[in-house]
Amino acid sequence: MPAPKNSFKMRLKKGETQIGLWLGLGDPSVAELCAGTGFDWLLIDGEHGPNGLRDTLSQLRAIGAQTQAVVRTRDDNRAEIKQMLDIGAQTLLVPMIESGKQAAEVVRSAKYPPHGVRGVGAALARASSYNGIADYLQTANDEICVLLQVESKAGLDALDDILAQDGVDGVFVGPADLAADLGYLGRPGAPEVQTIVNDTLKKIRTAGKAAGILTSDQTLAQGYKELGVEFLAIGSDVGVLRGGLLALRKAFA
């Protein structure tokens, strides 16, 4: 029996636009609720959300097979990448990538030898159904999807080298951090920033990699969709809940 098929990765390769939602609340019940609302993918945020290893595990279980889960790690720490894969994440989004060498090391961290250095502990791992998947070690590499975030001037300068790395399935443009690094703190929608963002997304796609981005601005989101962005997040559990509550209260002001 092989490792479970990663349909998110398969659809990226086909060039489809998959619509996602950010999970920042760190609650499995919220993750379960969101998983049943029709999004193609949900991202469990371990960089800015209060999500450690066990929090992520609980949300992966809550999401189950309802939709595809993407896990954003805190950083490119090799041990954390290994643990996230062992608890069942098949798609990782790794933030703050600023060189081709760093990108290559993330890929190595996510793959078993001879293509990488992921530690072998499948017999203890949820990823292999606790050793219930006999061919997990031989088939896991093909189903791991590595997404990298470029969100700084240094990342933009190194983009060609990042895109050239084998095993990088997609590159996500982080507009908030990029805007800050370009001198537009808190203004990711500024025309000067958006020109760079759109040019970067096009460059990623031209290189044959999947391009991704997050925005809660629906006008920008529609533009990214028309551009053909392959993985597009259009909001977050935090934003949707707060927006809904404010609207409900305002209706009875």
Tab-separated table of C-alpha atoms in Angstrom, residues 135-243:
chain	number	residue	atom	x	y	z
A	135	ASP	CA	5.164	1.055	1.253
A	136	TYR	CA	5.114	4.452	2.949
A	137	LEU	CA	8.889	4.945	2.962
A	138	GLN	CA	9.180	4.075	-0.717
A	139	THR	CA	6.311	6.305	-1.875
A	140	ALA	CA	6.149	9.246	0.553
A	141	ASN	CA	8.559	11.526	-1.333
A	142	ASP	CA	6.317	11.663	-4.387
A	143	GLU	CA	3.352	12.891	-2.332
A	144	ILE	CA	5.161	15.582	-0.313
A	145	CYS	CA	4.457	19.087	-1.640
A	146	VAL	CA	6.983	21.805	-0.801
A	147	LEU	CA	5.791	25.413	-0.991
A	148	LEU	CA	8.154	28.270	-0.160
A	149	GLN	CA	7.390	31.854	0.830
A	150	VAL	CA	9.191	34.778	-0.780
A	151	GLU	CA	8.416	37.934	1.173
A	152	SER	CA	11.450	40.225	1.218
A	153	LYS	CA	13.741	42.134	-1.127
A	154	ALA	CA	16.368	39.464	-0.546
A	155	GLY	CA	13.862	36.790	-1.541
A	156	LEU	CA	12.967	38.651	-4.712
A	157	ASP	CA	16.642	39.045	-5.585
A	158	ALA	CA	17.143	35.291	-5.142
A	159	LEU	CA	13.923	34.253	-6.874
A	160	ASP	CA	15.616	32.803	-9.961
A	161	ASP	CA	17.818	30.577	-7.786
A	162	ILE	CA	14.833	29.533	-5.648
A	163	LEU	CA	12.765	28.632	-8.694
A	164	ALA	CA	15.639	26.599	-10.128
A	165	GLN	CA	15.659	24.140	-7.213
A	166	ASP	CA	14.325	20.662	-7.905
A	167	GLY	CA	11.585	19.634	-5.519
A	168	VAL	CA	10.106	23.100	-5.072
A	169	ASP	CA	6.468	22.697	-6.075
A	170	GLY	CA	5.339	26.277	-5.608
A	171	VAL	CA	6.261	29.723	-4.372
A	172	PHE	CA	3.971	31.864	-2.252
A	173	VAL	CA	4.317	35.635	-2.298
A	174	GLY	CA	3.855	37.141	1.177
A	175	PRO	CA	2.429	40.603	0.449
A	176	ALA	CA	2.371	41.946	4.015
A	177	ASP	CA	6.030	41.278	4.811
A	178	LEU	CA	7.081	42.218	1.306
A	179	ALA	CA	5.269	45.541	1.560
A	180	ALA	CA	6.975	46.239	4.880
A	181	ASP	CA	10.398	45.426	3.479
A	182	LEU	CA	9.757	47.693	0.502
A	183	GLY	CA	8.842	50.617	2.772
A	184	TYR	CA	5.049	50.242	2.672
A	185	LEU	CA	4.385	48.816	6.134
A	186	GLY	CA	0.700	47.937	6.510
A	187	ARG	CA	-0.040	48.805	2.875
A	188	PRO	CA	0.178	45.584	0.827
A	189	GLY	CA	-2.441	46.967	-1.552
A	190	ALA	CA	-0.331	49.984	-2.521
A	191	PRO	CA	0.013	50.200	-6.319
A	192	GLU	CA	3.807	50.111	-6.084
A	193	VAL	CA	3.653	46.886	-4.077
A	194	GLN	CA	1.007	45.304	-6.266
A	195	THR	CA	3.052	45.908	-9.401
A	196	ILE	CA	5.917	43.938	-7.862
A	197	VAL	CA	3.569	41.256	-6.508
A	198	ASN	CA	1.927	40.664	-9.876
A	199	ASP	CA	5.240	40.633	-11.727
A	200	THR	CA	6.559	38.093	-9.214
A	201	LEU	CA	3.512	35.850	-9.536
A	202	LYS	CA	3.888	35.875	-13.317
A	203	LYS	CA	7.582	35.046	-13.045
A	204	ILE	CA	6.862	32.083	-10.785
A	205	ARG	CA	4.305	30.679	-13.212
A	206	THR	CA	6.545	31.269	-16.229
A	207	ALA	CA	9.232	29.192	-14.481
A	208	GLY	CA	6.814	26.275	-14.306
A	209	LYS	CA	6.143	26.489	-10.579
A	210	ALA	CA	2.785	27.024	-8.891
A	211	ALA	CA	2.196	30.544	-7.585
A	212	GLY	CA	0.306	31.372	-4.408
A	213	ILE	CA	-0.849	34.331	-2.338
A	214	LEU	CA	-3.225	35.346	0.481
A	215	THR	CA	-5.450	38.411	0.488
A	216	SER	CA	-8.700	39.398	2.172
A	217	ASP	CA	-9.241	42.094	-0.456
A	218	GLN	CA	-11.758	40.519	-2.811
A	219	THR	CA	-10.883	42.840	-5.696
A	220	LEU	CA	-7.234	41.839	-5.468
A	221	ALA	CA	-8.234	38.194	-5.061
A	222	GLN	CA	-10.257	38.273	-8.269
A	223	GLY	CA	-7.305	39.792	-10.086
A	224	TYR	CA	-4.981	37.054	-8.818
A	225	LYS	CA	-7.487	34.428	-9.927
A	226	GLU	CA	-7.640	35.938	-13.407
A	227	LEU	CA	-3.835	35.873	-13.436
A	228	GLY	CA	-4.033	32.108	-12.973
A	229	VAL	CA	-2.550	31.840	-9.480
A	230	GLU	CA	-2.668	28.167	-8.554
A	231	PHE	CA	-3.214	28.411	-4.785
A	232	LEU	CA	-5.150	31.447	-3.638
A	233	ALA	CA	-6.277	32.077	-0.065
A	234	ILE	CA	-9.107	34.595	0.158
A	235	GLY	CA	-9.429	35.125	3.898
A	236	SER	CA	-8.957	33.687	7.368
A	237	ASP	CA	-11.052	32.193	10.125
A	238	VAL	CA	-10.154	35.225	12.267
A	239	GLY	CA	-11.224	37.731	9.614
A	240	VAL	CA	-14.427	35.935	8.688
A	241	LEU	CA	-15.502	35.557	12.319
A	242	ARG	CA	-14.705	39.149	13.241
A	243	GLY	CA	-16.322	40.516	10.089
